[in-house]
mmCIF file of C-alpha atoms and ligand atoms in Angstrom:
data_model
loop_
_atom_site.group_PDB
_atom_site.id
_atom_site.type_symbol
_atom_site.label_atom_id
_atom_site.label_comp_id
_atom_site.label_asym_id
_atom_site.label_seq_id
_atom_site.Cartn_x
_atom_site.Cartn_y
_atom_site.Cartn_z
ATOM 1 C CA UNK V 1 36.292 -29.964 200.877
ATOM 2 C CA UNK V 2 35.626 -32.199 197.992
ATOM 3 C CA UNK V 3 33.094 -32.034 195.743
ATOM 4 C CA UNK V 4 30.761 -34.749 194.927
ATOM 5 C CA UNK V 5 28.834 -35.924 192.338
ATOM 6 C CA UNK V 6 25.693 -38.426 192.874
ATOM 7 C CA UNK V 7 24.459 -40.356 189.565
ATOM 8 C CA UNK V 8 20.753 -41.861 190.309
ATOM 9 C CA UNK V 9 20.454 -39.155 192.973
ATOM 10 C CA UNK V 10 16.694 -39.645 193.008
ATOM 11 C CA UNK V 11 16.520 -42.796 193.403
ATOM 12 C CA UNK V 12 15.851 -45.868 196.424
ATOM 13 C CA UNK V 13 19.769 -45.654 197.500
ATOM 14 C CA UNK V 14 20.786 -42.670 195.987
ATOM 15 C CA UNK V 15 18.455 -39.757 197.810
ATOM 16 C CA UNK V 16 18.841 -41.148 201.079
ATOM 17 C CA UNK V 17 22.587 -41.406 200.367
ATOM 18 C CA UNK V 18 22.642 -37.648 199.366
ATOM 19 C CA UNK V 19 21.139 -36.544 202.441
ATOM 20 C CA UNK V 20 22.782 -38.600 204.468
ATOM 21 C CA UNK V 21 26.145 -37.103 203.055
ATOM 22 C CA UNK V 22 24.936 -33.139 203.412
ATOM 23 C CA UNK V 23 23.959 -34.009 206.830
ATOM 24 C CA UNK V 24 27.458 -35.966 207.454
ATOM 25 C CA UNK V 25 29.309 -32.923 205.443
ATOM 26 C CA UNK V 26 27.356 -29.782 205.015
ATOM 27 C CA UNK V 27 29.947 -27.905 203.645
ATOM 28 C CA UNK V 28 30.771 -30.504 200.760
ATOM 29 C CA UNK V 29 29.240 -29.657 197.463
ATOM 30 C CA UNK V 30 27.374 -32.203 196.312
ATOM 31 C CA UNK V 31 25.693 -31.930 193.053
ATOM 32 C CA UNK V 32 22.830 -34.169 191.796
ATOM 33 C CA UNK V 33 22.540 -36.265 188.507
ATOM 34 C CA UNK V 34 19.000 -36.544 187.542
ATOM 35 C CA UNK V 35 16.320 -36.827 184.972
ATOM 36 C CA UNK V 36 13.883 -35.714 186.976
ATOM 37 C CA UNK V 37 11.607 -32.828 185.187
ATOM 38 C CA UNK V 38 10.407 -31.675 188.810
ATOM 39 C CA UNK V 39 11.596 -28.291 189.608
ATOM 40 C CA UNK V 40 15.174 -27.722 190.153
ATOM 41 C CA UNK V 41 14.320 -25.715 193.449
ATOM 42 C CA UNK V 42 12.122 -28.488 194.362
ATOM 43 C CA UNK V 43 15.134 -31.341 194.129
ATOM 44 C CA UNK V 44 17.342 -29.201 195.967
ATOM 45 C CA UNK V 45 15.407 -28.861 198.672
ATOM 46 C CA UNK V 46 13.843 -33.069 199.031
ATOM 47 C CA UNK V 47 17.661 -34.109 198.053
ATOM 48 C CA UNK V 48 19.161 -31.059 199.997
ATOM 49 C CA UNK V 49 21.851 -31.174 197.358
ATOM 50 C CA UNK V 50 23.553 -27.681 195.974
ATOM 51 C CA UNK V 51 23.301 -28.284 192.380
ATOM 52 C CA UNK V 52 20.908 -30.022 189.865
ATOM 53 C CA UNK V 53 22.802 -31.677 186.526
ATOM 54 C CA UNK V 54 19.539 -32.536 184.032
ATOM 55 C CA UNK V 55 20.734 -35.587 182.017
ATOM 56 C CA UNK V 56 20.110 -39.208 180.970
ATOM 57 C CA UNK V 57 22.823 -41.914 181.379
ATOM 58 C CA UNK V 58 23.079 -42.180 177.653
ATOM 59 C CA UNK V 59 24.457 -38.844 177.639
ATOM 60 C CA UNK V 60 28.053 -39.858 177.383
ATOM 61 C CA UNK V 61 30.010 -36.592 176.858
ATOM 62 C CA UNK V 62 28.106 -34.336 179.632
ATOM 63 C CA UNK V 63 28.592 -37.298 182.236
ATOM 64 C CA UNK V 64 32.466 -36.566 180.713
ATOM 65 C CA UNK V 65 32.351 -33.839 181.773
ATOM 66 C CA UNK V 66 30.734 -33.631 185.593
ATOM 67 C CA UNK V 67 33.056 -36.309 186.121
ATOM 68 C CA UNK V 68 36.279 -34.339 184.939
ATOM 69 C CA UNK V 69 35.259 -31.662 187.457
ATOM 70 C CA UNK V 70 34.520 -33.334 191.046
ATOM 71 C CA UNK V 71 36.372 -34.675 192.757
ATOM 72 C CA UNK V 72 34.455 -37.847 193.968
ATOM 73 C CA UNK V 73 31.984 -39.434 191.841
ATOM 74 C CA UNK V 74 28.981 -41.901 192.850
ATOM 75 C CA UNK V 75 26.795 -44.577 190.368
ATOM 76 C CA UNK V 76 24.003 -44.730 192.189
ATOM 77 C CA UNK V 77 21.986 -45.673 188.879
ATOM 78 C CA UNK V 78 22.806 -48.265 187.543
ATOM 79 C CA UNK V 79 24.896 -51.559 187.791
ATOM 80 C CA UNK V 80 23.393 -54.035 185.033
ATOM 81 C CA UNK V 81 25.172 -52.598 181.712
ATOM 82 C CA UNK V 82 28.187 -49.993 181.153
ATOM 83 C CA UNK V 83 26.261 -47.041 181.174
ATOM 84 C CA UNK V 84 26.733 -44.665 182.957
ATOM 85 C CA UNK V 85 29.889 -45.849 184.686
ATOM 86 C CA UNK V 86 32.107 -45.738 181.345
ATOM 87 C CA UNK V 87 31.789 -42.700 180.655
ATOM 88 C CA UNK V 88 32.160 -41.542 184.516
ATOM 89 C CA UNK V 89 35.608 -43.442 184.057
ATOM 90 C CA UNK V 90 36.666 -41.941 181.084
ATOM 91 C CA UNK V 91 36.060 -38.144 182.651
ATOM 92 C CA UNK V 92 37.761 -39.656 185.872
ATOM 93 C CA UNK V 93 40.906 -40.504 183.871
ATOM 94 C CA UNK V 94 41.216 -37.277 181.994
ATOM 95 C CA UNK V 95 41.944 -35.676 185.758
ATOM 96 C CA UNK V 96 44.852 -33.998 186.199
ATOM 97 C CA UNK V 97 47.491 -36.833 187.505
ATOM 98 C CA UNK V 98 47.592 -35.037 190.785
ATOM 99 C CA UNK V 99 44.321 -35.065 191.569
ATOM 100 C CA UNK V 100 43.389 -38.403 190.517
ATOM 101 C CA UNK V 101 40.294 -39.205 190.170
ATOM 102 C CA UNK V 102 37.546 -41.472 193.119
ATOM 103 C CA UNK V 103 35.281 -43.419 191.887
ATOM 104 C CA UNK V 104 32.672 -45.106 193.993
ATOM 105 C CA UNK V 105 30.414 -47.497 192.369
ATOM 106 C CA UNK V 106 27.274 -49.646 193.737
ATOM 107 C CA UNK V 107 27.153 -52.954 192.756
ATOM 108 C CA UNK V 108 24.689 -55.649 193.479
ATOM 109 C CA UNK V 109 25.447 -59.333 195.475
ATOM 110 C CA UNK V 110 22.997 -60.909 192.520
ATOM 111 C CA UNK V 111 26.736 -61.437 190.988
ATOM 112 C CA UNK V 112 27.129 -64.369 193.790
ATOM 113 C CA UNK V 113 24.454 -66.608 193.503
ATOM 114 C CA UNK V 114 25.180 -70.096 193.233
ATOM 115 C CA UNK V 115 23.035 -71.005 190.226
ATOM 116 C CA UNK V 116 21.298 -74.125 192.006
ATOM 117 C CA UNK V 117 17.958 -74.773 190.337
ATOM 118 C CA UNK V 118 16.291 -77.312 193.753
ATOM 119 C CA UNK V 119 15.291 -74.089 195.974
ATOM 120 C CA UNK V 120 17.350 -76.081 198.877
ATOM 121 C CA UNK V 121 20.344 -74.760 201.030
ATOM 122 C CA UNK V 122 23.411 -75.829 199.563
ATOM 123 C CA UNK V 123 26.686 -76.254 202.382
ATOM 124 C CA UNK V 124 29.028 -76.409 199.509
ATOM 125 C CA UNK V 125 28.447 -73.454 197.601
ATOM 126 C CA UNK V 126 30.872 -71.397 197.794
ATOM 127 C CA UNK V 127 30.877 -68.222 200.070
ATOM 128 C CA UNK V 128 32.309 -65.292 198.159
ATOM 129 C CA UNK V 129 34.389 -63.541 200.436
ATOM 130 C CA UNK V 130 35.136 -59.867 199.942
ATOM 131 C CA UNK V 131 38.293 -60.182 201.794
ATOM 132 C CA UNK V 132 39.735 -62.428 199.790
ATOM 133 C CA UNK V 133 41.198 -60.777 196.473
ATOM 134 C CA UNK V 134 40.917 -64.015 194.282
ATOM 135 C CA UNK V 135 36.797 -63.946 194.848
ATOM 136 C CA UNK V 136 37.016 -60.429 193.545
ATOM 137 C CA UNK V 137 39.344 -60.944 190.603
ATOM 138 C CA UNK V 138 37.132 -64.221 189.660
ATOM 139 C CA UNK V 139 34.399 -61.571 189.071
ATOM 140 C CA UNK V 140 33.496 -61.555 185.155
ATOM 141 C CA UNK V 141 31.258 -59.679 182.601
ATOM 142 C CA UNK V 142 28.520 -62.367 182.665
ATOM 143 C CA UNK V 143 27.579 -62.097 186.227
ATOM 144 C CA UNK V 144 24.798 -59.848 186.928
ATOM 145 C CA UNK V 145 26.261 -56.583 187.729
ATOM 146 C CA UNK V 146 29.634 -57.593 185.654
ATOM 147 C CA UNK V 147 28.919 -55.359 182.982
ATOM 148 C CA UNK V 148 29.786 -52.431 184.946
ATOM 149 C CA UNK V 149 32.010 -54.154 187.951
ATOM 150 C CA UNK V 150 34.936 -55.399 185.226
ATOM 151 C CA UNK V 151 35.312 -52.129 183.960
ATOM 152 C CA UNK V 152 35.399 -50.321 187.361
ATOM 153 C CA UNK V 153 37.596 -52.916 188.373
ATOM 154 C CA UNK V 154 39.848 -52.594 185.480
ATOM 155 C CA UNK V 155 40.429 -48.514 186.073
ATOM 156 C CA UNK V 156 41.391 -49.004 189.546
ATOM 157 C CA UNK V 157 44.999 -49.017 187.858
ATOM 158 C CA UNK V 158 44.671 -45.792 186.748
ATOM 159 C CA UNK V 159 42.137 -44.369 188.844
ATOM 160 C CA UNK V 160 41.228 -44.419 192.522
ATOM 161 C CA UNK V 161 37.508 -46.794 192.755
ATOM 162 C CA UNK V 162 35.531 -48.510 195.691
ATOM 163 C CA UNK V 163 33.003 -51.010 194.888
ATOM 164 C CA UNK V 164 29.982 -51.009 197.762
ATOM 165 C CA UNK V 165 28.433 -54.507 196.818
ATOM 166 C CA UNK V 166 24.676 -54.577 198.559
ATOM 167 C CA UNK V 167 22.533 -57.569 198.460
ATOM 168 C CA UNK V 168 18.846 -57.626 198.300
ATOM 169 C CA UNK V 169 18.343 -53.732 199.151
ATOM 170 C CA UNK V 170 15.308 -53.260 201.605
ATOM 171 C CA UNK V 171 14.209 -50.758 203.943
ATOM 172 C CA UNK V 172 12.171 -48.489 202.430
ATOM 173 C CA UNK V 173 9.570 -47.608 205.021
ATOM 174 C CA UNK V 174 12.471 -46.197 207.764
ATOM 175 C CA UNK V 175 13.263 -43.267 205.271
ATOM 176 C CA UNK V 176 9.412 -42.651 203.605
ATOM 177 C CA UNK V 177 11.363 -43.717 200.295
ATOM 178 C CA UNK V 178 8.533 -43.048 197.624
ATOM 179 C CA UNK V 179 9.257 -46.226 195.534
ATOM 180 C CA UNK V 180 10.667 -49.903 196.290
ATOM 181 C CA UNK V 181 14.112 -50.224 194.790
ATOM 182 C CA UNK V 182 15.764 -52.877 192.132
ATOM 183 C CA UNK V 183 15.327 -55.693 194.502
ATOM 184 C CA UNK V 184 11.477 -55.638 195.533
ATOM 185 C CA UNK V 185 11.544 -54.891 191.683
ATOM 186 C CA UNK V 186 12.797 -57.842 190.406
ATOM 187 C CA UNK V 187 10.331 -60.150 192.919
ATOM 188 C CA UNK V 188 7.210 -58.157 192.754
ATOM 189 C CA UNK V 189 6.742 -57.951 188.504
ATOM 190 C CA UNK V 190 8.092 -61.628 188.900
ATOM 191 C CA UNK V 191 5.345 -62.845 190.901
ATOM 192 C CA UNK V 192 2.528 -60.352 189.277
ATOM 193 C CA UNK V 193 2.398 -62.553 185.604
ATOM 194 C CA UNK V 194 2.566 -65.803 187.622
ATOM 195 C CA UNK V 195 -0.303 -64.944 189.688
ATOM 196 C CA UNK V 196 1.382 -66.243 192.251
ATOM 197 C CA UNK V 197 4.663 -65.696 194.658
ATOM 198 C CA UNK V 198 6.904 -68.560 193.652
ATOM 199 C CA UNK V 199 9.559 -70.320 195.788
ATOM 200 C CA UNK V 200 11.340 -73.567 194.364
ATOM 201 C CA UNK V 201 11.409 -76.971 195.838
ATOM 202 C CA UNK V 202 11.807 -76.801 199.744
ATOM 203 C CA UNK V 203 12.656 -72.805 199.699
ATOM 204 C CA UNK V 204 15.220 -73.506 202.194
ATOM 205 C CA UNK V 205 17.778 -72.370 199.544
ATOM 206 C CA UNK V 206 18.637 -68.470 201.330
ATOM 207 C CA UNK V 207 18.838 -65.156 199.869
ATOM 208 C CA UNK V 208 21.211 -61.928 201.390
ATOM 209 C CA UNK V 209 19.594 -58.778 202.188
ATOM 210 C CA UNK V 210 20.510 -55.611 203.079
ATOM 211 C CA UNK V 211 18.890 -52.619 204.669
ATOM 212 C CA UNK V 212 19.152 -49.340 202.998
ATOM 213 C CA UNK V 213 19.910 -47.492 206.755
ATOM 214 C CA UNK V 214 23.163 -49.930 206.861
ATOM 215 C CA UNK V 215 24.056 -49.112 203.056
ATOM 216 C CA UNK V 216 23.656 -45.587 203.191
ATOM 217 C CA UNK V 217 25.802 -45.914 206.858
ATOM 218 C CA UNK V 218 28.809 -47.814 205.194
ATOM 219 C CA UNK V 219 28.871 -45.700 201.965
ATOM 220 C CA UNK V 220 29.243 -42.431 204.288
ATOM 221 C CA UNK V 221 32.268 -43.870 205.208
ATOM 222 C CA UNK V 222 33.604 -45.023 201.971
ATOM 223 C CA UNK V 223 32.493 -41.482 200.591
ATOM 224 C CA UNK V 224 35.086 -40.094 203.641
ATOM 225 C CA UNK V 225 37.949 -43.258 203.115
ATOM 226 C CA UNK V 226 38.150 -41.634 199.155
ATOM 227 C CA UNK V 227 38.258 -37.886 200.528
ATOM 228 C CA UNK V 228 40.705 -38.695 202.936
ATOM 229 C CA UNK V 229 43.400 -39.254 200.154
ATOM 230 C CA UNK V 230 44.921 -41.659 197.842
ATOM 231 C CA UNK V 231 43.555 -45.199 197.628
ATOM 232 C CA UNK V 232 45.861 -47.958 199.053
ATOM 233 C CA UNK V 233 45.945 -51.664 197.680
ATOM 234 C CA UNK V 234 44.564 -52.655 194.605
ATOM 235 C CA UNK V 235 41.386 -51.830 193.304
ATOM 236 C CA UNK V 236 40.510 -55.905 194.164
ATOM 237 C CA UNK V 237 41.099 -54.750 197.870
ATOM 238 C CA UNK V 238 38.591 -51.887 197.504
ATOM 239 C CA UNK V 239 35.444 -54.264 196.950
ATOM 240 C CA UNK V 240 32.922 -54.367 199.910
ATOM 241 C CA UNK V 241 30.181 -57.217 200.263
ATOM 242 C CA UNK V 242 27.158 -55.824 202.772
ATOM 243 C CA UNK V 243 24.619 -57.795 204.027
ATOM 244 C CA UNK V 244 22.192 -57.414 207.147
ATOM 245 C CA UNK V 245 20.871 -60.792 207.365
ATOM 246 C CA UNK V 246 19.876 -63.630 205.142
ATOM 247 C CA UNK V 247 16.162 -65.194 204.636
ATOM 248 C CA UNK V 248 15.212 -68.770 203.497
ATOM 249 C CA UNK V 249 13.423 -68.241 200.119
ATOM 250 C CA UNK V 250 10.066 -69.470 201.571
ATOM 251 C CA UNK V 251 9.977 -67.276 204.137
ATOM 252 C CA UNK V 252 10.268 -64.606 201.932
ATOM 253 C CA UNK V 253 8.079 -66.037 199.626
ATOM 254 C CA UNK V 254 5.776 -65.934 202.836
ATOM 255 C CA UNK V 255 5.509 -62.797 203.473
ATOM 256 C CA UNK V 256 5.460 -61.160 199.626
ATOM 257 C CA UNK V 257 2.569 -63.091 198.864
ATOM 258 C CA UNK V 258 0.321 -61.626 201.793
ATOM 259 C CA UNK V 259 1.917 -58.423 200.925
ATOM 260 C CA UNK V 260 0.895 -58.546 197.841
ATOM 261 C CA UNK V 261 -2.822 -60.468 198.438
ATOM 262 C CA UNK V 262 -3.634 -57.317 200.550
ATOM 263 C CA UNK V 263 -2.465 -54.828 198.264
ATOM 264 C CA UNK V 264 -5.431 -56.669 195.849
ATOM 265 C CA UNK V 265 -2.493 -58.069 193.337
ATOM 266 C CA UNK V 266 -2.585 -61.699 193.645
ATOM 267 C CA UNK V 267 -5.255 -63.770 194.312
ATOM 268 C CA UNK V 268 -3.753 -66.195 196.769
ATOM 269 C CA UNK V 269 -2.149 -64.711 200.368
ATOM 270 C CA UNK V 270 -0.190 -67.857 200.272
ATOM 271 C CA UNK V 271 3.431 -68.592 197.804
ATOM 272 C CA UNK V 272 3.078 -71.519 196.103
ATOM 273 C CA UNK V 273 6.184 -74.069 196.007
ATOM 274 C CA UNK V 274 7.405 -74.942 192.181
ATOM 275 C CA UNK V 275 9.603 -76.330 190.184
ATOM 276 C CA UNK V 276 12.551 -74.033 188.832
ATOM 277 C CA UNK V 277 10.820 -73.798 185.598
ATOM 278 C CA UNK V 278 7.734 -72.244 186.854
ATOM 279 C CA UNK V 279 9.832 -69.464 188.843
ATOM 280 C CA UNK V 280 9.574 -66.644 186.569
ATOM 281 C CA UNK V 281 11.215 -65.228 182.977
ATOM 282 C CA UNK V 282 14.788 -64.739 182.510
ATOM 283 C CA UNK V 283 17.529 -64.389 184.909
ATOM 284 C CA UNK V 284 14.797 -64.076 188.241
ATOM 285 C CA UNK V 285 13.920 -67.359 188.119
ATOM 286 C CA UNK V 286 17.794 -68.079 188.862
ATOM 287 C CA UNK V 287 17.555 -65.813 192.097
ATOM 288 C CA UNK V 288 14.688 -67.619 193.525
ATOM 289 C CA UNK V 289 16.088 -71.197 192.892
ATOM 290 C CA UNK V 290 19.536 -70.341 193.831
ATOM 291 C CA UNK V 291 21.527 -69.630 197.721
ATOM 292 C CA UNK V 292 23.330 -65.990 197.265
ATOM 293 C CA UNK V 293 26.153 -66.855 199.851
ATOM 294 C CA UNK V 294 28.759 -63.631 200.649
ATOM 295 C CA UNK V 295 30.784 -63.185 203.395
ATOM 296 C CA UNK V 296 31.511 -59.163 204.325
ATOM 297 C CA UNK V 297 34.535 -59.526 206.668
ATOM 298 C CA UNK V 298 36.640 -56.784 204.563
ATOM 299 C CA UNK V 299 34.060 -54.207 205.322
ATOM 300 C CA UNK V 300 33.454 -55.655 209.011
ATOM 301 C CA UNK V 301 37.029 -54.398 208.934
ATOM 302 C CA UNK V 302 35.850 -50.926 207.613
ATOM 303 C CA UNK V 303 33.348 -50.969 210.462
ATOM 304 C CA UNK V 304 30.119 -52.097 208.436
ATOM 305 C CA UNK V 305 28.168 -53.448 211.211
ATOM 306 C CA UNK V 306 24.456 -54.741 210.680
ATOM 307 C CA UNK V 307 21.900 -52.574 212.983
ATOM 308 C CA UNK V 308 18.725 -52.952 211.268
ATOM 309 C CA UNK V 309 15.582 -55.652 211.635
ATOM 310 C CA UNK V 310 15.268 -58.127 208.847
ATOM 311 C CA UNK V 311 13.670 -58.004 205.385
ATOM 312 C CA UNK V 312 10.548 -60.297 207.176
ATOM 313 C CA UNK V 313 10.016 -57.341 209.598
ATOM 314 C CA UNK V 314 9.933 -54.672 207.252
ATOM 315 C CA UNK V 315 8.405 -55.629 204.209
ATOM 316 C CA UNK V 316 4.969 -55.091 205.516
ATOM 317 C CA UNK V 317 5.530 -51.664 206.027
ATOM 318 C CA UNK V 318 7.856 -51.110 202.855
ATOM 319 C CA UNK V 319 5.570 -52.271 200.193
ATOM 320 C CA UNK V 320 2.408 -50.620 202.112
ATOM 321 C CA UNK V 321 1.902 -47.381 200.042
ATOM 322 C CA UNK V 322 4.624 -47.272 197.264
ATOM 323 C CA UNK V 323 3.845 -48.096 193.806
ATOM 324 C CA UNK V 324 4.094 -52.006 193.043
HETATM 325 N N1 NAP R 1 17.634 -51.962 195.354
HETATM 326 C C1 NAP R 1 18.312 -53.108 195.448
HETATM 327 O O1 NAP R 1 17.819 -54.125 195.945
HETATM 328 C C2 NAP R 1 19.743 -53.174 194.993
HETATM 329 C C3 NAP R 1 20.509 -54.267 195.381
HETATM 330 C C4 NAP R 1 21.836 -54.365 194.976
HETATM 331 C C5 NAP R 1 22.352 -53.385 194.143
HETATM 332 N N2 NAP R 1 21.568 -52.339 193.749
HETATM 333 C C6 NAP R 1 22.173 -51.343 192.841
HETATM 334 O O2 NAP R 1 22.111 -50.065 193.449
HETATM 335 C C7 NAP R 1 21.884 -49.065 192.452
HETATM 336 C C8 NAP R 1 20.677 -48.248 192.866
HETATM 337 O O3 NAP R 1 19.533 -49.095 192.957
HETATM 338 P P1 NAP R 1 18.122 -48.508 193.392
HETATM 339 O O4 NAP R 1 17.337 -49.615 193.950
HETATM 340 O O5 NAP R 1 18.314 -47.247 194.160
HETATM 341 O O6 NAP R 1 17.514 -48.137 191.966
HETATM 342 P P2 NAP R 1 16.405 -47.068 191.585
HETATM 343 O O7 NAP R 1 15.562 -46.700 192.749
HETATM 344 O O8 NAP R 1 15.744 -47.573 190.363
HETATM 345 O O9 NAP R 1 17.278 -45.769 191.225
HETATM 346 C C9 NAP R 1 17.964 -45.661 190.015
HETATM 347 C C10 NAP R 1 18.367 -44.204 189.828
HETATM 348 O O10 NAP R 1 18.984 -44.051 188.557
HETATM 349 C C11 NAP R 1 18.249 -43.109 187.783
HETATM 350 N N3 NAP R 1 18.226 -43.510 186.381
HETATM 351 C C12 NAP R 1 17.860 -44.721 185.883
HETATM 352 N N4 NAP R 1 17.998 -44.746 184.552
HETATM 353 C C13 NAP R 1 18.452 -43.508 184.202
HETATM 354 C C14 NAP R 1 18.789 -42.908 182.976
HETATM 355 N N5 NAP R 1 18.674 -43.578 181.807
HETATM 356 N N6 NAP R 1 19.240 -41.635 182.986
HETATM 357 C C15 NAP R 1 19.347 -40.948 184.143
HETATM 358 N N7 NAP R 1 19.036 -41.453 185.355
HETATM 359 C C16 NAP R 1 18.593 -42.715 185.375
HETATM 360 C C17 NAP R 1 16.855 -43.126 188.351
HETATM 361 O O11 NAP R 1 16.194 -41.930 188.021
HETATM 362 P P3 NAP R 1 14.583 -41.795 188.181
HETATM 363 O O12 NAP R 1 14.382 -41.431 189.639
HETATM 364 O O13 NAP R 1 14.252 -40.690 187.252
HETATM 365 O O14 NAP R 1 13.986 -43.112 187.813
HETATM 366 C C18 NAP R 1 17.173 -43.243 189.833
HETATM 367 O O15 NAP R 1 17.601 -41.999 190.348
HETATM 368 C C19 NAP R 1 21.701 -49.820 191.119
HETATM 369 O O16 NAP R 1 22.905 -49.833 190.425
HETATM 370 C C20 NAP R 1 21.345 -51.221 191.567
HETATM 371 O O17 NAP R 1 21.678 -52.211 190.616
HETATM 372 C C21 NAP R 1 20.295 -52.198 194.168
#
């Protein structure tokens, strides 16, 4: 029976991942990383987890420690910067040697895009394939979930880690999830300035998605691979690319702008086609311009199999109630 330990345990993956894991393994304890100032009766009960750990991810030295003492330990939280996955890594190395330590960390397929500024569908960008060890190894701290992928990476020598590499996470509305997620995030407080949803050029360039349903599914079985025993291959062999199906960037576009016209945010129900300039601040204005190309046949191997409906069927009923 190995114990468990969930970082971002309230959140869109996270809680659904939890209770998908008690209900998989009731008799696993699974103890829940949170900030949360609700009740700690009340998270046990809408997480169904057995303990509640109070803490923020700067906390270095308690993560430490709750990672010294399971025996599996999940980053839900976070994926854009260190925290907390280096300190999760340094309580997972102070283990004892015969009990080394699992460490299963979610990463995000933003790392892939192709960095094409026309909006169009690009043949020869590459497709990173998680199969293939060199795509993994090529992965660097400059990508957008590098900051915490190179280090997890890097302790797979000394430690036992799984990477679970989502793209686009949607889904929402199947589980009653009370918010949206990183990835309707990143679109919806790009488009809100703008006052408009943007897509670039033709929009035929294509973005990966993945439902949460499939995620939660394939991380289950990750979650039972580490319990099972010791790790084989190299950490670069323990990297898993999931997607459910991809979308052209209008279409997308499409369908987030009469989302958002009905829910009284933007004054138009259409997108409106721009150049890459006009996308958005920062790095989103990449995504939106760009093709985000991976190929999952490593975990097809595993048994990841896409069940759910696209991103364009659910997004209606996602971004209906929750805060945007
Ligand atoms: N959603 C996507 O489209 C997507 C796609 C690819 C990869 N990912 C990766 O998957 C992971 C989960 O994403 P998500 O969409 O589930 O995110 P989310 O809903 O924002 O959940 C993040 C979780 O981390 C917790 N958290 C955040 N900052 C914290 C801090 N400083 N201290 C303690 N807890 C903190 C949050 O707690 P609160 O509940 O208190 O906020 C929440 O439980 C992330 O690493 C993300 O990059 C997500």
């Amino acid at each position: 029976m190995p114990s468990v330990v969930v970082f971002g345990a309230t959140g869109f993956v996270g809680a659904p991942y939890v209770r998908a894991l008690k209900q998989a393994h009731p008799d696993w304890p699974v103890t829940a990383y949170v900030r949360s100032s609700k009740p700690e009766a009340e998270l046990k009960a809408s997480l169904g987890a057995d303990n509640i750990i109070v803490g923020d991810f700067s906390d270095a030295e308690k993560i430490k420690k709750i990672s010294k003492e399971n025996d599996i330990v999940v980053n839900a939280g976070n994926s854009f910067t260190e925290d907390p996955v280096a300190a999760i890594i340094a309580g997972q190395k102070e283990k004892n040697p015969a009990t080394k330590g699992k460490l299963i960390h979610i990463s995000g397929a933003g790392n892939f895009i192709d960095f094409g500024t026309s909006g169009k569908f690009n043949s020869e960008s590459k497709v990173w394939n998680d199969a293939k060890e060199e795509d993994i190894k090529a992965i660097h701290k400059e990508m957008f979930n590098g900051q915490s992928d190179v280090p997890v990476l890097e302790a797979g020598s000394d430690i036992d880690t799984y990477i679970v590499c989502p793209s686009v996470v949607y889904g929402g509305a199947s589980i009653s999830a009370p918010t949206k997620g990183i990835g309707y995030m990143l679109l919806t407080s790009n488009a809100k300035p703008l006052g408009y949803v943007p897509y670039v050029g033709d929009g035929t360039a294509v973005l990966s998605t993945c439902h949460v349903l499939d995620l939660v599914d394939f991380l289950i079985k990750i979650t039972e691979r580490a319990a099972e025993g010791p790790a084989e291959g190299t950490a670069y062999s323990r990297y898993y690319m999931l997607e459910t199906s991809r979308v052209q960037w209008k279409d997308m576009a499409t369908e987030l702008a009469k989302v958002m016209h009905a829910r009284g945010l933007l004054p138009s129900s259409e997108p409106k086609a721009v150049p890459f300039e006009e996308a958005g601040e920062g790095e989103v204005k990449h995504l939106v311009a760009a093709n985000m190309l991976i190929k999952g046949d490593r975990a097809a191997a595993l048994g990841f199999k896409a069940k759910q409906p696209s991103i364009l069927a659910q997004i209606h009923e996602d971004l209906k109630e929750v805060p945007i």
